[in-house]
PDB file of C-alpha atoms in Angstrom:
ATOM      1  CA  UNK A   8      -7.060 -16.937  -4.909  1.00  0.00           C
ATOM      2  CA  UNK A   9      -3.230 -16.710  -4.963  1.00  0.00           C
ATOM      3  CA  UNK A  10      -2.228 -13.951  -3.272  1.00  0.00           C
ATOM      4  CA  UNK A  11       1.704 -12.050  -2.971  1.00  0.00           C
ATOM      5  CA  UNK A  12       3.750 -14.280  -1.155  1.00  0.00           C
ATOM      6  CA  UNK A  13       6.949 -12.533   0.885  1.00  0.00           C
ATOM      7  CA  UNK A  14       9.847 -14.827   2.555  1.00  0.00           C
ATOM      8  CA  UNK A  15      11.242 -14.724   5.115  1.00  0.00           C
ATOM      9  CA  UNK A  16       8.127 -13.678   7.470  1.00  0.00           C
ATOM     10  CA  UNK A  17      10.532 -12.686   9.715  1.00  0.00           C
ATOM     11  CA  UNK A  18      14.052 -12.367  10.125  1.00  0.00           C
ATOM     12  CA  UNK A  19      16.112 -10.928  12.942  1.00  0.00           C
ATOM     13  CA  UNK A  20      20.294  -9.567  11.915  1.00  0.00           C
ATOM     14  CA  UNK A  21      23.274  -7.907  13.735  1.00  0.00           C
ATOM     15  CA  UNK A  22      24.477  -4.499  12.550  1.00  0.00           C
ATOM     16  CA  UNK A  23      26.083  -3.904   9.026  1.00  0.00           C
ATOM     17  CA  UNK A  24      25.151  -7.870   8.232  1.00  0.00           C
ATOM     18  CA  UNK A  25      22.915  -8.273   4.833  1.00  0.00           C
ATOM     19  CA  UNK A  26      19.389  -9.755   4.434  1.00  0.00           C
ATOM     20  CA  UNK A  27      17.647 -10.441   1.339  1.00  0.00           C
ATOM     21  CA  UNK A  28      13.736 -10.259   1.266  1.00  0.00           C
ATOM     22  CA  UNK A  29      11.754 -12.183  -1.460  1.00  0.00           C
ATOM     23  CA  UNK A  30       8.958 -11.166  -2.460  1.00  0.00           C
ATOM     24  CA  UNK A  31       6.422 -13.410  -5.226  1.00  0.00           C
ATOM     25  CA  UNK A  32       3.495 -11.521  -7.082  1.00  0.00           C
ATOM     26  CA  UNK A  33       0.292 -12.763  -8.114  1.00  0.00           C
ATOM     27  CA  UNK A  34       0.639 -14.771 -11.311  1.00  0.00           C
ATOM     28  CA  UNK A  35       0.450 -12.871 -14.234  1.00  0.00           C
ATOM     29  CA  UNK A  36       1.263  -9.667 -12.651  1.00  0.00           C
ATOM     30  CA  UNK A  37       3.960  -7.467 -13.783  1.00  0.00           C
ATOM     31  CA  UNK A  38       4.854  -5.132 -11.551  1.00  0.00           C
ATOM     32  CA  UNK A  39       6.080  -5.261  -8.518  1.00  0.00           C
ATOM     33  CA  UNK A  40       6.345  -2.998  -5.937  1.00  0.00           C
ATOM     34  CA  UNK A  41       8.149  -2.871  -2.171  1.00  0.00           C
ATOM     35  CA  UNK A  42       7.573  -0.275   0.800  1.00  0.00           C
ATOM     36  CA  UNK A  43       9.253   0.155   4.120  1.00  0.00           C
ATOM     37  CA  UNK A  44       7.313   0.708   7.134  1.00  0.00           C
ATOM     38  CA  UNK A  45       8.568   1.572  10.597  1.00  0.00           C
ATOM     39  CA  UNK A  46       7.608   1.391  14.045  1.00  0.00           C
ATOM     40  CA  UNK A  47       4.283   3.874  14.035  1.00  0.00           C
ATOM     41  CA  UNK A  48       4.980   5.246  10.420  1.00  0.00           C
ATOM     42  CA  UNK A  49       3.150   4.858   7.125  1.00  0.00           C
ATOM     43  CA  UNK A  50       4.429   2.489   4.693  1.00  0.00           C
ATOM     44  CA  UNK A  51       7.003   4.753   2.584  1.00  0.00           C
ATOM     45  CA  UNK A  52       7.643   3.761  -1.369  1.00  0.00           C
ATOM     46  CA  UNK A  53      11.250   2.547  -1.936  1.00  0.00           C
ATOM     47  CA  UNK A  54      11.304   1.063  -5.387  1.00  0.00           C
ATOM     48  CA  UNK A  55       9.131  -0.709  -8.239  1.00  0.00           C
ATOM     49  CA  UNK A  56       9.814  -2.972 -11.056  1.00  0.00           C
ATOM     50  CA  UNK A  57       7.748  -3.529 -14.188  1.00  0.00           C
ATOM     51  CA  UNK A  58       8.823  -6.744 -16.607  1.00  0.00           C
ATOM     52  CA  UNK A  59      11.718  -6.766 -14.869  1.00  0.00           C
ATOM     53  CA  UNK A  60      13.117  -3.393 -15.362  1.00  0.00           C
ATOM     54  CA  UNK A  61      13.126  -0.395 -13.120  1.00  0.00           C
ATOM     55  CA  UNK A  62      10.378   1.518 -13.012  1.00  0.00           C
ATOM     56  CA  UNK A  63      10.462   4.219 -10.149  1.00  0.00           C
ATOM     57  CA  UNK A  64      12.519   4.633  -7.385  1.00  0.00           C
ATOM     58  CA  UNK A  65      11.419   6.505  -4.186  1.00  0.00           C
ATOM     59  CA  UNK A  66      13.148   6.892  -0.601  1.00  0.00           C
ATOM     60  CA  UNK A  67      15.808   3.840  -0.932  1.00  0.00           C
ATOM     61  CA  UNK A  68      18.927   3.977   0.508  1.00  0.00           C
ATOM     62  CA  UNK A  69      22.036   3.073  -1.703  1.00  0.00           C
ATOM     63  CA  UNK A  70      22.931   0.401   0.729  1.00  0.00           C
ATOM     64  CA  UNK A  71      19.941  -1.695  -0.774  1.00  0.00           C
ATOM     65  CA  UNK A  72      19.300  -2.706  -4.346  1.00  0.00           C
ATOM     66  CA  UNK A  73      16.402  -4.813  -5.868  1.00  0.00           C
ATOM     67  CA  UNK A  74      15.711  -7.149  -9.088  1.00  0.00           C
ATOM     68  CA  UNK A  75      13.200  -8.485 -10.572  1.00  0.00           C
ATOM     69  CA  UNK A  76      13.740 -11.751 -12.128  1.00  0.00           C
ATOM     70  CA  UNK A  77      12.363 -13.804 -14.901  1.00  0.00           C
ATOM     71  CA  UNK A  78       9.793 -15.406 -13.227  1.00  0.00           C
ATOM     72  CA  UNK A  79       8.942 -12.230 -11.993  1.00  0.00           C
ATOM     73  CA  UNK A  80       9.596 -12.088  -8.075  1.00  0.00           C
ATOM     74  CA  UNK A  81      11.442  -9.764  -6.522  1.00  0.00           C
ATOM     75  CA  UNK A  82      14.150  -9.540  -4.101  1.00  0.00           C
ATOM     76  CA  UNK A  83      15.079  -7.016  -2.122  1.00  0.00           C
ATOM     77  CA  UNK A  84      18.686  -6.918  -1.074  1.00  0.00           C
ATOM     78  CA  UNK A  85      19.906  -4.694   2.049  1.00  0.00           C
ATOM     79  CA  UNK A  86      23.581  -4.842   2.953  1.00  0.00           C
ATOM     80  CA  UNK A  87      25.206  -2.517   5.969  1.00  0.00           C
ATOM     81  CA  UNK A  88      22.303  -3.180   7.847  1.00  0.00           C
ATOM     82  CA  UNK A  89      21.520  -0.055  10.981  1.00  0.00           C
ATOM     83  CA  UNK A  90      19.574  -0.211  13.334  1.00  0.00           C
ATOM     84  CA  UNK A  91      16.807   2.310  11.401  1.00  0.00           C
ATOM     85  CA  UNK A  92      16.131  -0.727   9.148  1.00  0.00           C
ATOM     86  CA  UNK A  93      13.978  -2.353  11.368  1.00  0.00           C
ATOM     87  CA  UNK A  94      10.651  -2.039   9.829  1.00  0.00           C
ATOM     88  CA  UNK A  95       8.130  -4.181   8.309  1.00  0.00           C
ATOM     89  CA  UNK A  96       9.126  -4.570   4.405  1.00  0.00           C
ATOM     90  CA  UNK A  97       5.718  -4.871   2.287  1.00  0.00           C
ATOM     91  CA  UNK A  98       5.992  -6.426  -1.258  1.00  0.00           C
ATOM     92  CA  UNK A  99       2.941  -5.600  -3.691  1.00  0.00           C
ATOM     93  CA  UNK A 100       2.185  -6.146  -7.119  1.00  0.00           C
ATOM     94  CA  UNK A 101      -0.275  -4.809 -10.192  1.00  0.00           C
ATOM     95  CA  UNK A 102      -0.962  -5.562 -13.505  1.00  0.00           C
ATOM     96  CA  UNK A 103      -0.573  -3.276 -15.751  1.00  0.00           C
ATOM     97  CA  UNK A 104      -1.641  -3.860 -19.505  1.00  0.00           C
ATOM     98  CA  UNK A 105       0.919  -2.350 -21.783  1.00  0.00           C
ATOM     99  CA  UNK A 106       3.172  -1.207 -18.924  1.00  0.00           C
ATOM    100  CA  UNK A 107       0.737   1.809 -18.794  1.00  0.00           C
ATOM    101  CA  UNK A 108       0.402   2.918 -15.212  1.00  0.00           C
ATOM    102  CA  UNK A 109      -2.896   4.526 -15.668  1.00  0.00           C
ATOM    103  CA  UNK A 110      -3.629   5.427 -12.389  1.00  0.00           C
ATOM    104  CA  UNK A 111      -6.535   2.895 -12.119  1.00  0.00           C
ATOM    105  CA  UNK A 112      -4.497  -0.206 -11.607  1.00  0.00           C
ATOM    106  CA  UNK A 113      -5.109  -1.589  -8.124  1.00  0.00           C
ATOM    107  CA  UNK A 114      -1.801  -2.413  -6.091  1.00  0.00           C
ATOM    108  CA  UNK A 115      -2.611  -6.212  -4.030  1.00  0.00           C
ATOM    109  CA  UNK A 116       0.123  -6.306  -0.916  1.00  0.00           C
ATOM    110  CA  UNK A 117       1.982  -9.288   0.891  1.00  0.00           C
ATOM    111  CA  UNK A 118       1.760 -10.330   4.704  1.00  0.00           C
ATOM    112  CA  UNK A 119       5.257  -8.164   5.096  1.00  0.00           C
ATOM    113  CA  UNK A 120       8.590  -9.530   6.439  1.00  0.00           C
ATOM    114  CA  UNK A 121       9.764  -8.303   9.858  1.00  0.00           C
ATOM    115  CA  UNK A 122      12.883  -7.227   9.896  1.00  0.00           C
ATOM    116  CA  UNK A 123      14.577  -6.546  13.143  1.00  0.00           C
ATOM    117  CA  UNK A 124      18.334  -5.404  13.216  1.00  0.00           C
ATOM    118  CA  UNK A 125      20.299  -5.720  16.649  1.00  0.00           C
TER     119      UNK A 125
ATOM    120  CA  UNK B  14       2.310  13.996  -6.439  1.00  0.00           C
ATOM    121  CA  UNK B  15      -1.460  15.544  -5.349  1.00  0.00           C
ATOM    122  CA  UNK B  16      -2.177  15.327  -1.422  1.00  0.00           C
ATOM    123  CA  UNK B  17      -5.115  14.147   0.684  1.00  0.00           C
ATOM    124  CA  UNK B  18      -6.219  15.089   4.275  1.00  0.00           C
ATOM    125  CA  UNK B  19      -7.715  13.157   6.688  1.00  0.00           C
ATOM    126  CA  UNK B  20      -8.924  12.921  10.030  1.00  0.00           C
ATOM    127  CA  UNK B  21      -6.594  11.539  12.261  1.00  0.00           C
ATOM    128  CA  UNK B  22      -8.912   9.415  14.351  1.00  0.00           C
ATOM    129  CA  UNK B  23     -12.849   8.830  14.440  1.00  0.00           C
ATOM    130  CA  UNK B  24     -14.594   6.160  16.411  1.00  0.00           C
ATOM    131  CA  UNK B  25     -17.746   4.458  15.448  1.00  0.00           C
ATOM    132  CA  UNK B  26     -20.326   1.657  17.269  1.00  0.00           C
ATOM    133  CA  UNK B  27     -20.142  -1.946  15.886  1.00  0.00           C
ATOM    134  CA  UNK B  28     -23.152  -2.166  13.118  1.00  0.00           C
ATOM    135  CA  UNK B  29     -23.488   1.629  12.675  1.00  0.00           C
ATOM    136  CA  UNK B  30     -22.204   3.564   9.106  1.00  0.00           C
ATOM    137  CA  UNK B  31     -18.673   5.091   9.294  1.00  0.00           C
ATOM    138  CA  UNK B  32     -17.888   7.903   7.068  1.00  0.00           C
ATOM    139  CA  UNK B  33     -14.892   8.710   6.551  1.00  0.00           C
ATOM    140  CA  UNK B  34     -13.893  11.690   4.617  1.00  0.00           C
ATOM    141  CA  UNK B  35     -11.108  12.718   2.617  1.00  0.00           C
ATOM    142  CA  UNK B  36     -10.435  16.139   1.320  1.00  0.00           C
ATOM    143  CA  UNK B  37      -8.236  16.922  -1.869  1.00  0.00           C
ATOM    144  CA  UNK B  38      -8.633  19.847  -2.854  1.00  0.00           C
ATOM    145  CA  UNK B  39      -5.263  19.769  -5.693  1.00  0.00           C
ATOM    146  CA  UNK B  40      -6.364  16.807  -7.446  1.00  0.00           C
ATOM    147  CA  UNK B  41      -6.089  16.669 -11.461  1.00  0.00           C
ATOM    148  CA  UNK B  42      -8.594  15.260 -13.983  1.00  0.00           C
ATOM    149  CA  UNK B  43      -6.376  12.124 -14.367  1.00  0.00           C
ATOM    150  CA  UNK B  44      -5.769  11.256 -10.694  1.00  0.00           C
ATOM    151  CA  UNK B  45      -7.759   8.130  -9.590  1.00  0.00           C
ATOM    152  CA  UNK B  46      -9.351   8.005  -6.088  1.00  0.00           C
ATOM    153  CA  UNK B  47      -7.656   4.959  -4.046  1.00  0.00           C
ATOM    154  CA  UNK B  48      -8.710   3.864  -0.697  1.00  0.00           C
ATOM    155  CA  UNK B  49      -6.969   1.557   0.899  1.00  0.00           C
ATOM    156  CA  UNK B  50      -6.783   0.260   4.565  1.00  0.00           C
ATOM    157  CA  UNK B  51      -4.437  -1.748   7.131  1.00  0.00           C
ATOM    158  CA  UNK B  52      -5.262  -3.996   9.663  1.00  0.00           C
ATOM    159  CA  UNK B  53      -2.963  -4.513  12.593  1.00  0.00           C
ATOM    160  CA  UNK B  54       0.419  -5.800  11.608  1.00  0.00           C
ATOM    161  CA  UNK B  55      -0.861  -6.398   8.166  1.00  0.00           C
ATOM    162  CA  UNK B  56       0.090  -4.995   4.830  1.00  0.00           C
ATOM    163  CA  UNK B  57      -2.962  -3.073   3.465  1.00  0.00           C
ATOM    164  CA  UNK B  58      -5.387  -3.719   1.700  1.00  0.00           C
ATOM    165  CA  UNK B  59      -7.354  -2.499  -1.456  1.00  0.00           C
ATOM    166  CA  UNK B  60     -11.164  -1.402  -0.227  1.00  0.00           C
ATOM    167  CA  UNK B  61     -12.423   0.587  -3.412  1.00  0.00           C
ATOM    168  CA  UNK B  62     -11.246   3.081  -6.407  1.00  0.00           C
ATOM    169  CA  UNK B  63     -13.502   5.554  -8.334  1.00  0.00           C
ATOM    170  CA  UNK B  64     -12.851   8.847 -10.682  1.00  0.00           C
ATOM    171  CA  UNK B  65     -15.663  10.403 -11.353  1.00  0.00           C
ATOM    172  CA  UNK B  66     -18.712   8.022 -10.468  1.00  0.00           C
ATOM    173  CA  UNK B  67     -19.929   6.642  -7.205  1.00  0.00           C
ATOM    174  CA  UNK B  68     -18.993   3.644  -6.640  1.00  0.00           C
ATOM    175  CA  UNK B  69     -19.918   0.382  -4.626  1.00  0.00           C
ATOM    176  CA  UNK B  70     -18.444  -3.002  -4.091  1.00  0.00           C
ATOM    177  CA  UNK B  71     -18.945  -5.701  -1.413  1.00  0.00           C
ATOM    178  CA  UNK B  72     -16.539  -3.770   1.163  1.00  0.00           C
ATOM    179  CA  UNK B  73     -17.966  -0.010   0.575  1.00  0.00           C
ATOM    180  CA  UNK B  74     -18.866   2.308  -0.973  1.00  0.00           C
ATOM    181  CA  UNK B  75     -17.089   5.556  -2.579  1.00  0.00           C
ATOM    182  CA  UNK B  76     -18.802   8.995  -2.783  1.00  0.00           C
ATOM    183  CA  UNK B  77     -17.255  11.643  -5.085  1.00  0.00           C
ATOM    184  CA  UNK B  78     -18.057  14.916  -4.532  1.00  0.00           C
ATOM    185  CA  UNK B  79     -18.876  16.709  -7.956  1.00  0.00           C
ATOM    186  CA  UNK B  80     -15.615  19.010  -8.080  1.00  0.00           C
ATOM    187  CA  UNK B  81     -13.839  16.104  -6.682  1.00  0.00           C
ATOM    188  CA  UNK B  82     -12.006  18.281  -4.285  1.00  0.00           C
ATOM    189  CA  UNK B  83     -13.473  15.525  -1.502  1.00  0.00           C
ATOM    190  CA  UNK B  84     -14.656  11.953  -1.282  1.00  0.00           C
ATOM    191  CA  UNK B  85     -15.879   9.638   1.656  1.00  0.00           C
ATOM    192  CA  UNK B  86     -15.459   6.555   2.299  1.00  0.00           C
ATOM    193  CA  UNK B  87     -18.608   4.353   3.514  1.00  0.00           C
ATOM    194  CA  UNK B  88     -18.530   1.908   5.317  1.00  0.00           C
ATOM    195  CA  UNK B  89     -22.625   0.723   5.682  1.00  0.00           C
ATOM    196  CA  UNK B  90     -22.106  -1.599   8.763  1.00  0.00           C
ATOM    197  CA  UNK B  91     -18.852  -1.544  10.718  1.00  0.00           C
ATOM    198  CA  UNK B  92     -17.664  -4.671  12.445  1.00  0.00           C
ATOM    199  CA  UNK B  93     -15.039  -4.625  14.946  1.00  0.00           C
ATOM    200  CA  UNK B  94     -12.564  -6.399  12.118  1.00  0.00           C
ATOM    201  CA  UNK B  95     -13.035  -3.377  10.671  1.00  0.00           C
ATOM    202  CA  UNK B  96     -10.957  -1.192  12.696  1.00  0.00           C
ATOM    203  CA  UNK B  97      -7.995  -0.393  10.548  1.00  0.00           C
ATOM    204  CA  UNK B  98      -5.944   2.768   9.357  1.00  0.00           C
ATOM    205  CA  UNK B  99      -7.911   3.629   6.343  1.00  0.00           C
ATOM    206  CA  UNK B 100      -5.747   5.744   3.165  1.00  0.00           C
ATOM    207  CA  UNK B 101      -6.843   7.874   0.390  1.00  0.00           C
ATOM    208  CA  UNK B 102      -4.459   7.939  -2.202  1.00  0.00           C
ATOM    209  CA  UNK B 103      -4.909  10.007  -5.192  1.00  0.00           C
ATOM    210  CA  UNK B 104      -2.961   8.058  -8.300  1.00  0.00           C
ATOM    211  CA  UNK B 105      -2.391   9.978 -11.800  1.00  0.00           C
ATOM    212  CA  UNK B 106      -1.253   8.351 -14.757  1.00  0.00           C
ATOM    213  CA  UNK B 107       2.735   7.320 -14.078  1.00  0.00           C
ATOM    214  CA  UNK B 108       2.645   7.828 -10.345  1.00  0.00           C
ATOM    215  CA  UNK B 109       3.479   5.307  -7.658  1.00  0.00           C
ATOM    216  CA  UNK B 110       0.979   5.192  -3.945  1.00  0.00           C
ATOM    217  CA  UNK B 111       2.033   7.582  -1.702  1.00  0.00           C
ATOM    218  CA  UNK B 112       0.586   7.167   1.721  1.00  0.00           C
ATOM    219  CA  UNK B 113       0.026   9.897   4.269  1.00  0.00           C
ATOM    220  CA  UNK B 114      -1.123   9.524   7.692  1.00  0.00           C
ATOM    221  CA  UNK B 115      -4.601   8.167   7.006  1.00  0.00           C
ATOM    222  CA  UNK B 116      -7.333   7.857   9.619  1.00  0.00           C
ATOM    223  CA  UNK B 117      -7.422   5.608  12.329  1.00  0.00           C
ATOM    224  CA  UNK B 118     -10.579   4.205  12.703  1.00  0.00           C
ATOM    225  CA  UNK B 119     -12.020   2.012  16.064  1.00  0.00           C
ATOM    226  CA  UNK B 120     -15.185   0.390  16.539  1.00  0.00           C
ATOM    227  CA  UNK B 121     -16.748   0.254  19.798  1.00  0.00           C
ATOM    228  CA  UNK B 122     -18.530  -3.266  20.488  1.00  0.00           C
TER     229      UNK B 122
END
């Protein structure tokens, strides 16, 4: 079964440079979802997207900003890069029937893209 | 959004049941039961959801206290591939997963 595909699997920047994570859901989800996850932490919500509109937005810093497009993937763009943005960035993705989040729907994740920031 | 507690750690032997409990003591009537887990330098992964019910699928199995204040996660064989950091995440209508610590699970060969 297809599962979330994220690009680049890893990707290595200098300070205050930009990356741009991709992330591609299952097919015929609609929501999309990304989480940052450093060194010994749990994965921490930073934003969600659902038909290509904002859904929720958690713990993301101003210096990145997300989309989702018409074919439904994501990208998550970081600009200013610091040295706290190394993490591992996870991309995951639901459907949910009538954009109702009903608490049941079941969240599939990507493989993650490294990001390291020197 | 409603909060779990876990253990930090437990340790099982390869082929025994792992329990794994999880207490929530705030939850709401809407809030679904998630359990999810992550294997090294993976992203997680779904294991099992309930409510109300018991539930069972070809990973585990969920138990749901009656007040639903607690649940466990069973696992009826553990394998070493199944040494992960295991989540419960409670998920009302509207709300996004928000992980906490989770328990860190090993499996002795």
């Amino acid at each position: 079964a297809a599962g979330v595909i994220q690009s680049p699997r890893h990707l290595i920047k200098e300070k205050r440079e930009t990356a741009t994570l991709k992330c591609y859901p299952i097919p015929r989800h609609d929501t999309v979802y990304w989480y940052q996850q450093g060194p010994g932490q749990d994965p921490q919500f930073l934003i969600s997207f659902y038909e290509k509109m904002q859904s929720d937005k958690g713990s993301i810093p101003d210096r990145f900003s997300a989309q989702q497009f018409s074919d439904y993937h994501s990208e998550l763009n970081m600009s200013s890069l610091e040295l706290g943005d190394s993490a591992l960035y996870f991309c995951a993705s639901s459907y949910n029937p009538g954009g109702v989040n009903s608490g049941a729907n079941v969240l599939t994740f990507g493989a993650g893209s490294r990001l390291t920031v020197l | 959004d409603a909060k779990t507690t876990q253990p930090n750690s437990m340790e099982s032997n390869e082929e025994e049941p792992v329990h794994l409990p999880c207490n929530h003591s705030t939850i709401s009537g809407t809030d679904y039961i998630h359990w999810y887990r992550q294997l090294p330098s993976q992203g997680p992964e779904y294991v099992i959801h309930g409510l109300t019910s018991n539930v069972n699928n070809r990973m585990a199995s969920l138990a749901i206290a009656e007040d639903r204040k607690s649940s466990t996660l069973i696992l009826h064989r553990a394998t070493l591939r199944d040494a992960a950091v295991y989540y419960c995440i409670l998920r009302g209508y509207g709300q996004n997963f928000v992980f906490g610590p989770g328990t860190r699970l090993s499996v002795l060969p």
